[in-house]
Tab-separated table of C-alpha atoms in Angstrom:
chain	number	residue	atom	x	y	z
C	233	UNK	CA	29.898	-15.291	9.024
C	234	UNK	CA	30.042	-12.013	10.937
C	235	UNK	CA	31.381	-8.735	9.616
C	236	UNK	CA	32.286	-5.530	11.417
C	237	UNK	CA	30.074	-2.474	11.031
C	238	UNK	CA	32.790	-0.749	9.002
C	239	UNK	CA	32.974	-3.668	6.576
C	240	UNK	CA	29.192	-3.766	6.175
C	241	UNK	CA	29.008	-0.025	5.546
C	242	UNK	CA	31.782	-0.253	2.955
C	243	UNK	CA	30.058	-3.129	1.197
C	244	UNK	CA	26.750	-1.255	1.268
C	245	UNK	CA	28.438	1.769	-0.308
C	246	UNK	CA	29.879	-0.446	-3.020
C	247	UNK	CA	26.432	-1.823	-3.742
C	248	UNK	CA	25.062	1.693	-4.103
C	249	UNK	CA	27.753	2.458	-6.640
C	250	UNK	CA	26.864	-0.479	-8.878
C	251	UNK	CA	23.092	-0.693	-8.391
C	252	UNK	CA	21.821	2.143	-10.529
C	253	UNK	CA	18.641	1.605	-12.525
C	254	UNK	CA	19.843	-0.742	-15.226
C	255	UNK	CA	18.116	-0.419	-18.564
C	256	UNK	CA	16.705	-3.749	-19.649
C	257	UNK	CA	17.545	-4.831	-23.194
C	258	UNK	CA	14.827	-6.730	-25.014
C	259	UNK	CA	15.798	-10.359	-25.614
C	260	UNK	CA	14.278	-12.596	-28.280
C	261	UNK	CA	13.498	-16.229	-27.588
C	262	UNK	CA	12.842	-19.160	-29.893
C	263	UNK	CA	11.888	-22.468	-28.313
C	264	UNK	CA	11.492	-25.617	-30.381
C	265	UNK	CA	10.017	-28.352	-28.246
C	266	UNK	CA	8.925	-31.949	-28.443
C	267	UNK	CA	6.214	-33.607	-26.387
C	268	UNK	CA	4.632	-37.001	-26.107
C	269	UNK	CA	1.877	-37.653	-28.680
C	270	UNK	CA	-0.622	-37.802	-25.819
C	271	UNK	CA	-0.284	-34.023	-25.556
C	272	UNK	CA	-1.319	-33.373	-29.163
C	273	UNK	CA	-3.924	-30.637	-29.267
C	274	UNK	CA	-3.055	-29.508	-25.741
C	275	UNK	CA	-1.288	-26.336	-24.655
C	276	UNK	CA	2.225	-25.893	-23.358
C	277	UNK	CA	2.853	-22.802	-21.231
C	278	UNK	CA	5.889	-20.563	-20.733
C	279	UNK	CA	6.013	-19.111	-17.206
C	280	UNK	CA	8.506	-16.301	-16.595
C	281	UNK	CA	9.908	-16.451	-13.066
C	282	UNK	CA	11.100	-12.868	-12.691
C	283	UNK	CA	7.518	-11.592	-12.864
C	284	UNK	CA	6.200	-13.836	-10.123
C	285	UNK	CA	5.464	-16.829	-12.355
C	286	UNK	CA	3.638	-14.702	-14.911
C	287	UNK	CA	2.277	-16.457	-18.008
C	288	UNK	CA	4.422	-15.243	-20.903
C	289	UNK	CA	3.485	-17.473	-23.824
C	290	UNK	CA	1.722	-20.662	-24.876
C	291	UNK	CA	1.655	-23.063	-27.812
C	292	UNK	CA	-0.454	-26.010	-28.922
C	293	UNK	CA	1.276	-29.362	-29.386
C	294	UNK	CA	0.912	-30.572	-32.967
C	295	UNK	CA	2.335	-33.894	-34.151
C	296	UNK	CA	4.385	-34.125	-30.967
C	297	UNK	CA	5.990	-30.707	-31.377
C	298	UNK	CA	5.473	-27.083	-30.321
C	299	UNK	CA	7.156	-23.748	-30.960
C	300	UNK	CA	7.276	-20.472	-29.059
C	301	UNK	CA	8.730	-17.146	-30.158
C	302	UNK	CA	8.694	-13.734	-28.550
C	303	UNK	CA	10.676	-11.247	-26.492
C	304	UNK	CA	11.379	-10.643	-22.815
C	305	UNK	CA	12.548	-7.531	-20.979
C	306	UNK	CA	16.088	-8.751	-20.503
C	307	UNK	CA	17.448	-12.254	-20.050
C	308	UNK	CA	15.295	-14.424	-17.819
C	309	UNK	CA	14.656	-17.894	-16.447
C	310	UNK	CA	11.348	-19.600	-17.148
C	311	UNK	CA	9.375	-22.796	-16.683
C	312	UNK	CA	7.866	-24.658	-19.591
C	313	UNK	CA	5.038	-26.927	-18.505
C	314	UNK	CA	2.006	-28.820	-19.707
C	315	UNK	CA	-1.477	-27.639	-18.785
C	316	UNK	CA	-1.878	-30.430	-16.223
C	317	UNK	CA	1.617	-29.702	-14.814
C	318	UNK	CA	2.555	-33.352	-15.375
C	319	UNK	CA	5.607	-32.357	-17.425
C	320	UNK	CA	7.849	-29.349	-16.946
C	321	UNK	CA	11.303	-27.983	-17.667
C	322	UNK	CA	13.425	-24.993	-16.679
C	323	UNK	CA	15.020	-22.882	-19.404
C	324	UNK	CA	17.218	-19.783	-19.526
C	325	UNK	CA	15.985	-17.233	-22.056
C	326	UNK	CA	19.338	-15.811	-23.088
C	327	UNK	CA	18.729	-14.799	-26.692
C	328	UNK	CA	19.801	-18.122	-28.185
C	329	UNK	CA	17.387	-20.549	-29.913
C	330	UNK	CA	16.813	-23.575	-27.696
C	331	UNK	CA	15.330	-27.022	-28.118
C	332	UNK	CA	14.079	-29.541	-25.586
C	333	UNK	CA	11.968	-32.660	-25.233
C	334	UNK	CA	9.558	-32.132	-22.380
C	335	UNK	CA	8.610	-35.817	-22.443
C	336	UNK	CA	11.963	-36.853	-20.966
C	337	UNK	CA	12.198	-37.449	-17.238
C	338	UNK	CA	15.295	-35.268	-16.903
C	339	UNK	CA	14.887	-32.567	-19.519
C	340	UNK	CA	18.067	-31.086	-20.977
C	341	UNK	CA	17.730	-27.739	-22.715
C	342	UNK	CA	19.993	-27.469	-25.755
C	343	UNK	CA	21.182	-24.026	-26.799
C	344	UNK	CA	23.222	-21.328	-25.079
C	345	UNK	CA	26.021	-21.173	-22.525
C	346	UNK	CA	23.730	-20.530	-19.574
C	347	UNK	CA	21.457	-23.440	-20.429
C	348	UNK	CA	24.540	-25.679	-20.394
C	349	UNK	CA	25.263	-24.460	-16.855
C	350	UNK	CA	21.622	-24.930	-15.906
C	351	UNK	CA	21.750	-28.526	-17.148
C	352	UNK	CA	24.892	-29.204	-15.111
C	353	UNK	CA	23.236	-27.786	-12.005
C	354	UNK	CA	20.038	-29.796	-12.466
C	355	UNK	CA	21.957	-33.003	-13.119
C	356	UNK	CA	24.032	-32.520	-9.959
C	357	UNK	CA	20.878	-31.722	-7.992
C	358	UNK	CA	19.205	-34.885	-9.299
C	359	UNK	CA	22.176	-36.955	-8.155
C	360	UNK	CA	21.791	-35.540	-4.650
C	361	UNK	CA	18.070	-36.280	-4.661
C	362	UNK	CA	18.638	-39.874	-5.770
C	363	UNK	CA	21.027	-40.434	-2.875
C	364	UNK	CA	18.442	-38.953	-0.518
C	365	UNK	CA	15.713	-41.149	-2.007
C	366	UNK	CA	17.833	-44.194	-1.235
C	367	UNK	CA	17.479	-43.256	2.435
C	368	UNK	CA	13.668	-43.458	2.129
C	369	UNK	CA	13.142	-39.844	3.124
C	370	UNK	CA	9.351	-40.154	3.535
C	371	UNK	CA	9.763	-43.086	5.926
C	372	UNK	CA	12.300	-41.118	7.939
C	373	UNK	CA	9.922	-38.184	8.277
C	374	UNK	CA	7.104	-40.491	9.410
C	375	UNK	CA	9.439	-41.996	11.967
C	376	UNK	CA	10.478	-38.535	13.148
C	377	UNK	CA	6.807	-37.584	13.651
C	378	UNK	CA	6.159	-40.641	15.795
C	379	UNK	CA	5.761	-39.448	19.418
C	380	UNK	CA	7.315	-42.680	20.663
C	381	UNK	CA	10.626	-42.058	18.915
C	382	UNK	CA	13.425	-41.072	21.300
C	383	UNK	CA	15.114	-37.675	21.197
C	384	UNK	CA	18.396	-39.364	20.291
C	385	UNK	CA	16.820	-41.068	17.277
C	386	UNK	CA	15.195	-37.835	16.150
C	387	UNK	CA	18.570	-36.107	16.362
C	388	UNK	CA	20.089	-38.911	14.272
C	389	UNK	CA	17.350	-38.540	11.650
C	390	UNK	CA	17.926	-34.798	11.408
C	391	UNK	CA	21.668	-35.329	11.018
C	392	UNK	CA	21.146	-37.977	8.345
C	393	UNK	CA	18.845	-35.748	6.303
C	394	UNK	CA	21.111	-32.728	6.783
C	395	UNK	CA	24.248	-34.584	5.735
C	396	UNK	CA	22.675	-36.359	2.757
C	397	UNK	CA	20.342	-33.681	1.383
C	398	UNK	CA	20.429	-30.226	2.919
C	399	UNK	CA	24.193	-29.652	3.149
C	400	UNK	CA	25.049	-31.046	-0.336
C	401	UNK	CA	22.214	-29.001	-1.881
C	402	UNK	CA	23.388	-25.810	-0.166
C	403	UNK	CA	26.999	-26.419	-1.213
C	404	UNK	CA	25.938	-27.030	-4.824
C	405	UNK	CA	23.832	-23.877	-4.921
C	406	UNK	CA	26.628	-21.794	-3.376
C	407	UNK	CA	29.266	-23.104	-5.795
C	408	UNK	CA	26.955	-22.460	-8.746
C	409	UNK	CA	26.045	-18.993	-7.515
C	410	UNK	CA	29.624	-17.796	-7.106
C	411	UNK	CA	30.535	-19.126	-10.552
C	412	UNK	CA	27.726	-17.064	-12.111
C	413	UNK	CA	27.812	-13.652	-10.455
C	414	UNK	CA	27.858	-12.008	-13.876
C	415	UNK	CA	24.685	-13.490	-15.353
C	416	UNK	CA	20.956	-14.084	-14.962
C	417	UNK	CA	21.368	-17.775	-14.143
C	418	UNK	CA	23.404	-16.843	-11.072
C	419	UNK	CA	20.728	-14.300	-10.152
C	420	UNK	CA	18.106	-17.056	-10.409
C	421	UNK	CA	20.137	-19.287	-8.069
C	422	UNK	CA	20.615	-16.397	-5.630
C	423	UNK	CA	16.924	-15.503	-5.527
C	424	UNK	CA	15.463	-19.033	-5.429
C	425	UNK	CA	18.010	-21.699	-4.543
C	426	UNK	CA	20.428	-20.175	-2.036
C	427	UNK	CA	19.736	-18.612	1.366
C	428	UNK	CA	22.442	-16.051	2.102
C	429	UNK	CA	22.867	-14.311	5.448
C	430	UNK	CA	22.627	-10.532	5.244
C	431	UNK	CA	26.374	-9.877	5.426
C	432	UNK	CA	27.047	-12.433	2.687
C	433	UNK	CA	24.265	-10.947	0.567
C	434	UNK	CA	25.971	-7.553	0.784
C	435	UNK	CA	29.205	-9.097	-0.462
C	436	UNK	CA	27.376	-10.727	-3.354
C	437	UNK	CA	25.721	-7.448	-4.325
C	438	UNK	CA	29.091	-5.680	-4.305
C	439	UNK	CA	30.696	-8.325	-6.553
C	440	UNK	CA	27.838	-9.067	-8.953
C	441	UNK	CA	27.633	-7.793	-12.512
C	442	UNK	CA	25.015	-5.664	-14.256
C	443	UNK	CA	23.012	-8.580	-15.676
C	444	UNK	CA	22.844	-10.260	-12.256
C	445	UNK	CA	21.804	-7.072	-10.460
C	446	UNK	CA	19.123	-6.160	-13.011
C	447	UNK	CA	17.181	-9.423	-12.521
C	448	UNK	CA	13.882	-8.291	-11.009
C	449	UNK	CA	13.841	-10.598	-7.940
C	450	UNK	CA	17.413	-9.521	-7.145
C	451	UNK	CA	16.388	-5.867	-7.448
C	452	UNK	CA	13.739	-6.515	-4.781
C	453	UNK	CA	16.290	-8.309	-2.599
C	454	UNK	CA	18.623	-5.328	-2.961
C	455	UNK	CA	15.847	-2.960	-1.907
C	456	UNK	CA	15.346	-5.033	1.247
C	457	UNK	CA	19.063	-5.003	1.986
C	458	UNK	CA	19.079	-1.217	1.706
C	459	UNK	CA	16.513	-1.174	4.510
C	460	UNK	CA	18.527	-3.656	6.585
C	461	UNK	CA	21.634	-1.483	6.252
C	462	UNK	CA	19.656	1.677	7.072
C	463	UNK	CA	18.354	0.028	10.256
C	464	UNK	CA	21.527	-1.809	11.199
C	465	UNK	CA	23.863	-1.582	14.155
C	466	UNK	CA	24.937	1.981	14.888
C	467	UNK	CA	21.987	3.625	13.101
C	468	UNK	CA	19.213	5.548	14.819
C	469	UNK	CA	15.920	3.678	14.913
C	470	UNK	CA	13.340	4.314	12.201
C	471	UNK	CA	10.034	5.263	13.764
C	472	UNK	CA	6.686	3.643	12.979
C	473	UNK	CA	3.147	3.756	14.343
C	474	UNK	CA	0.482	1.041	14.672
C	475	UNK	CA	-2.459	0.148	16.902
C	476	UNK	CA	-2.617	-1.974	20.036
C	477	UNK	CA	-5.363	-4.598	20.563
C	478	UNK	CA	-7.671	-1.880	21.918
C	479	UNK	CA	-7.256	0.257	18.807
C	480	UNK	CA	-4.995	2.883	20.402
C	481	UNK	CA	-2.097	4.154	18.290
C	482	UNK	CA	1.470	3.725	19.543
C	483	UNK	CA	4.770	4.849	18.055
C	484	UNK	CA	8.110	3.142	18.497
C	485	UNK	CA	9.363	6.540	19.669
C	486	UNK	CA	6.931	6.331	22.598
C	487	UNK	CA	9.350	3.747	24.016
C	488	UNK	CA	12.700	3.993	22.215
C	489	UNK	CA	15.197	6.789	22.782
C	490	UNK	CA	13.758	7.516	26.224
C	491	UNK	CA	16.764	6.352	28.240
C	492	UNK	CA	16.054	2.626	28.365
C	493	UNK	CA	16.856	-0.428	26.253
C	494	UNK	CA	13.995	-1.531	23.981
C	495	UNK	CA	13.678	-4.795	22.093
C	496	UNK	CA	11.434	-4.655	19.031
C	497	UNK	CA	10.124	-8.187	18.544
C	498	UNK	CA	8.586	-9.014	15.152
C	499	UNK	CA	6.399	-12.102	15.541
C	500	UNK	CA	3.007	-13.660	14.714
C	501	UNK	CA	0.557	-16.041	16.324
C	502	UNK	CA	0.837	-18.370	13.308
C	503	UNK	CA	4.649	-18.527	13.586
C	504	UNK	CA	5.766	-21.688	15.400
C	505	UNK	CA	9.366	-20.561	16.000
C	506	UNK	CA	8.038	-17.259	17.368
C	507	UNK	CA	5.826	-19.033	19.877
C	508	UNK	CA	8.716	-21.299	20.855
C	509	UNK	CA	10.823	-18.213	21.572
C	510	UNK	CA	8.284	-16.539	23.856
C	511	UNK	CA	9.067	-18.371	27.131
C	512	UNK	CA	12.606	-17.024	26.872
C	513	UNK	CA	11.343	-13.495	26.171
C	514	UNK	CA	8.869	-13.712	29.064
C	515	UNK	CA	11.644	-14.773	31.443
C	516	UNK	CA	13.953	-11.965	30.293
C	517	UNK	CA	11.159	-9.406	30.568
C	518	UNK	CA	10.348	-10.470	34.109
C	519	UNK	CA	14.039	-10.362	35.034
C	520	UNK	CA	14.966	-7.000	33.557
C	521	UNK	CA	11.782	-4.932	33.136
C	522	UNK	CA	12.152	-3.426	36.611
C	523	UNK	CA	15.600	-2.233	35.527
C	524	UNK	CA	14.171	-0.387	32.536
C	525	UNK	CA	14.123	-3.077	29.854
C	526	UNK	CA	11.129	-2.879	27.523
C	527	UNK	CA	9.821	-5.015	24.684
C	528	UNK	CA	7.566	-3.776	21.903
C	529	UNK	CA	5.860	-6.633	20.085
C	530	UNK	CA	5.006	-6.072	16.417
C	531	UNK	CA	2.678	-8.733	15.074
C	532	UNK	CA	2.524	-9.856	11.452
C	533	UNK	CA	-0.860	-11.446	12.008
C	534	UNK	CA	-3.938	-11.115	9.826
C	535	UNK	CA	-6.492	-12.198	12.407
C	536	UNK	CA	-7.019	-9.882	15.352
C	537	UNK	CA	-8.602	-12.714	17.338
C	538	UNK	CA	-5.610	-15.010	16.813
C	539	UNK	CA	-3.265	-12.170	17.749
C	540	UNK	CA	-5.088	-11.323	20.992
C	541	UNK	CA	-5.449	-14.971	21.979
C	542	UNK	CA	-1.734	-15.611	21.449
C	543	UNK	CA	-0.778	-12.592	23.567
C	544	UNK	CA	-2.808	-13.977	26.466
C	545	UNK	CA	-1.820	-17.621	26.045
C	546	UNK	CA	1.892	-16.887	25.760
C	547	UNK	CA	1.903	-14.488	28.726
C	548	UNK	CA	3.264	-11.469	26.889
C	549	UNK	CA	2.828	-8.538	29.275
C	550	UNK	CA	4.677	-5.983	27.184
C	551	UNK	CA	3.125	-3.526	24.679
C	552	UNK	CA	1.829	-5.048	21.439
C	553	UNK	CA	0.969	-3.346	18.153
C	554	UNK	CA	0.048	-4.422	14.627
C	555	UNK	CA	-1.615	-3.284	11.420
C	556	UNK	CA	-2.819	-6.867	10.763
C	557	UNK	CA	-1.368	-6.776	7.251
C	558	UNK	CA	0.583	-10.042	7.431
C	559	UNK	CA	3.833	-9.773	5.400
C	560	UNK	CA	2.784	-6.301	4.259
C	561	UNK	CA	3.157	-5.029	7.811
C	562	UNK	CA	4.500	-1.497	7.385
C	563	UNK	CA	6.750	-1.622	10.451
C	564	UNK	CA	8.472	-4.884	9.542
C	565	UNK	CA	8.871	-3.756	5.938
C	566	UNK	CA	10.567	-0.543	7.049
C	567	UNK	CA	13.221	-2.709	8.746
C	568	UNK	CA	13.627	-5.115	5.824
C	569	UNK	CA	12.266	-8.062	7.818
C	570	UNK	CA	11.664	-11.083	5.592
C	571	UNK	CA	11.489	-13.824	8.208
C	572	UNK	CA	10.297	-14.087	11.782
C	573	UNK	CA	11.024	-14.163	14.627
C	574	UNK	CA	13.190	-11.099	14.149
C	575	UNK	CA	14.429	-8.591	16.709
C	576	UNK	CA	15.996	-5.147	16.904
C	577	UNK	CA	17.650	-4.054	20.161
C	578	UNK	CA	17.704	-0.279	20.645
C	579	UNK	CA	19.898	1.541	23.141
C	580	UNK	CA	18.916	4.327	25.567
C	581	UNK	CA	19.715	7.105	23.069
C	582	UNK	CA	17.808	5.469	20.207
C	583	UNK	CA	20.839	3.885	18.558
C	584	UNK	CA	20.373	0.344	17.274
C	585	UNK	CA	22.610	-1.985	19.286
C	586	UNK	CA	21.980	-5.238	17.438
C	587	UNK	CA	19.636	-7.086	15.124
C	588	UNK	CA	18.600	-10.726	15.282
C	589	UNK	CA	19.352	-11.427	18.950
C	590	UNK	CA	17.349	-14.394	20.262
C	591	UNK	CA	17.592	-17.101	22.864
C	592	UNK	CA	20.970	-17.430	24.541
C	593	UNK	CA	22.474	-14.568	22.520
C	594	UNK	CA	19.769	-12.164	23.722
C	595	UNK	CA	20.073	-13.396	27.313
C	596	UNK	CA	23.844	-12.904	27.227
C	597	UNK	CA	23.520	-9.392	25.811
C	598	UNK	CA	21.013	-8.324	28.463
C	599	UNK	CA	23.147	-9.879	31.211
C	600	UNK	CA	26.062	-7.775	29.927
C	601	UNK	CA	23.931	-4.619	29.869
C	602	UNK	CA	22.389	-5.063	33.311
C	603	UNK	CA	25.355	-6.582	35.152
């Protein structure tokens, strides 16, 4: 789904209006659980998802039962699991006492409106998985990996898996998300179960309620979107500086805003899709570089050796810089990049023309520019 620049700016402004620092209200939890007798004397753990799977609480199983009480900084979603991770359950900590039997194959958490919605979501997801299992997913993947399998058969396998598993799962997550834009369960779905494009994410931020927007992972997603908007189409490029393979410092402004078109290409040697994209970039560079087109590669590598080797092997003759900080790369973070390959096309005056152009779309854009 594509939106005009005006629409995106309006949605971004709406997000700014509703995304003030929300004060978290302490929420009490009481969990009464049952477990198989084989777990007697063993610990059960409560893992809070908003804090990066932080250990929040634990309890010892006694006579097939355990109990946990405490508080969280706002409503949250958590995992309850055994020490050996053999048994687990998801639970919404919404201030209502809950009970569950972790011994069951499909655990249902009893207590609270949001846990009812969680149960419905998990049950629907399990139904999708059972249908996919009936297709013998593992066998299909082995067949797909067989070098003797024809391209037509591989395409059929991809379509079968997409139609039976990926598409139904995405539709379920989307339906659940939009029905819960006012609560922490919806925020959990948004941050872990549903992959929204940037323009859709902006719409979600503008429509979501306080509880949704105050969920810590969503706060981080919002911070990234602020950067995406600030470095979007029509904005002046944000400068950064990193070193080339020889240790010399280079700024984006050494290339951008100097009268030519510059493509900033965020990539890494370990990124398969990035490597697959390079032949196209090499061809476009050879075709248009003499006309003023430049590429600045920004690597999210950790290993300098792997970075240098990939530059040579892939035939990248354009400038390359990196801070070798992997996903903490300062340049990519300043543009809100959370997946690669990613590109930013900058016009002669330093204005950002487009983000995310690759393959045929990039070729078409450059053909339009240099016609």
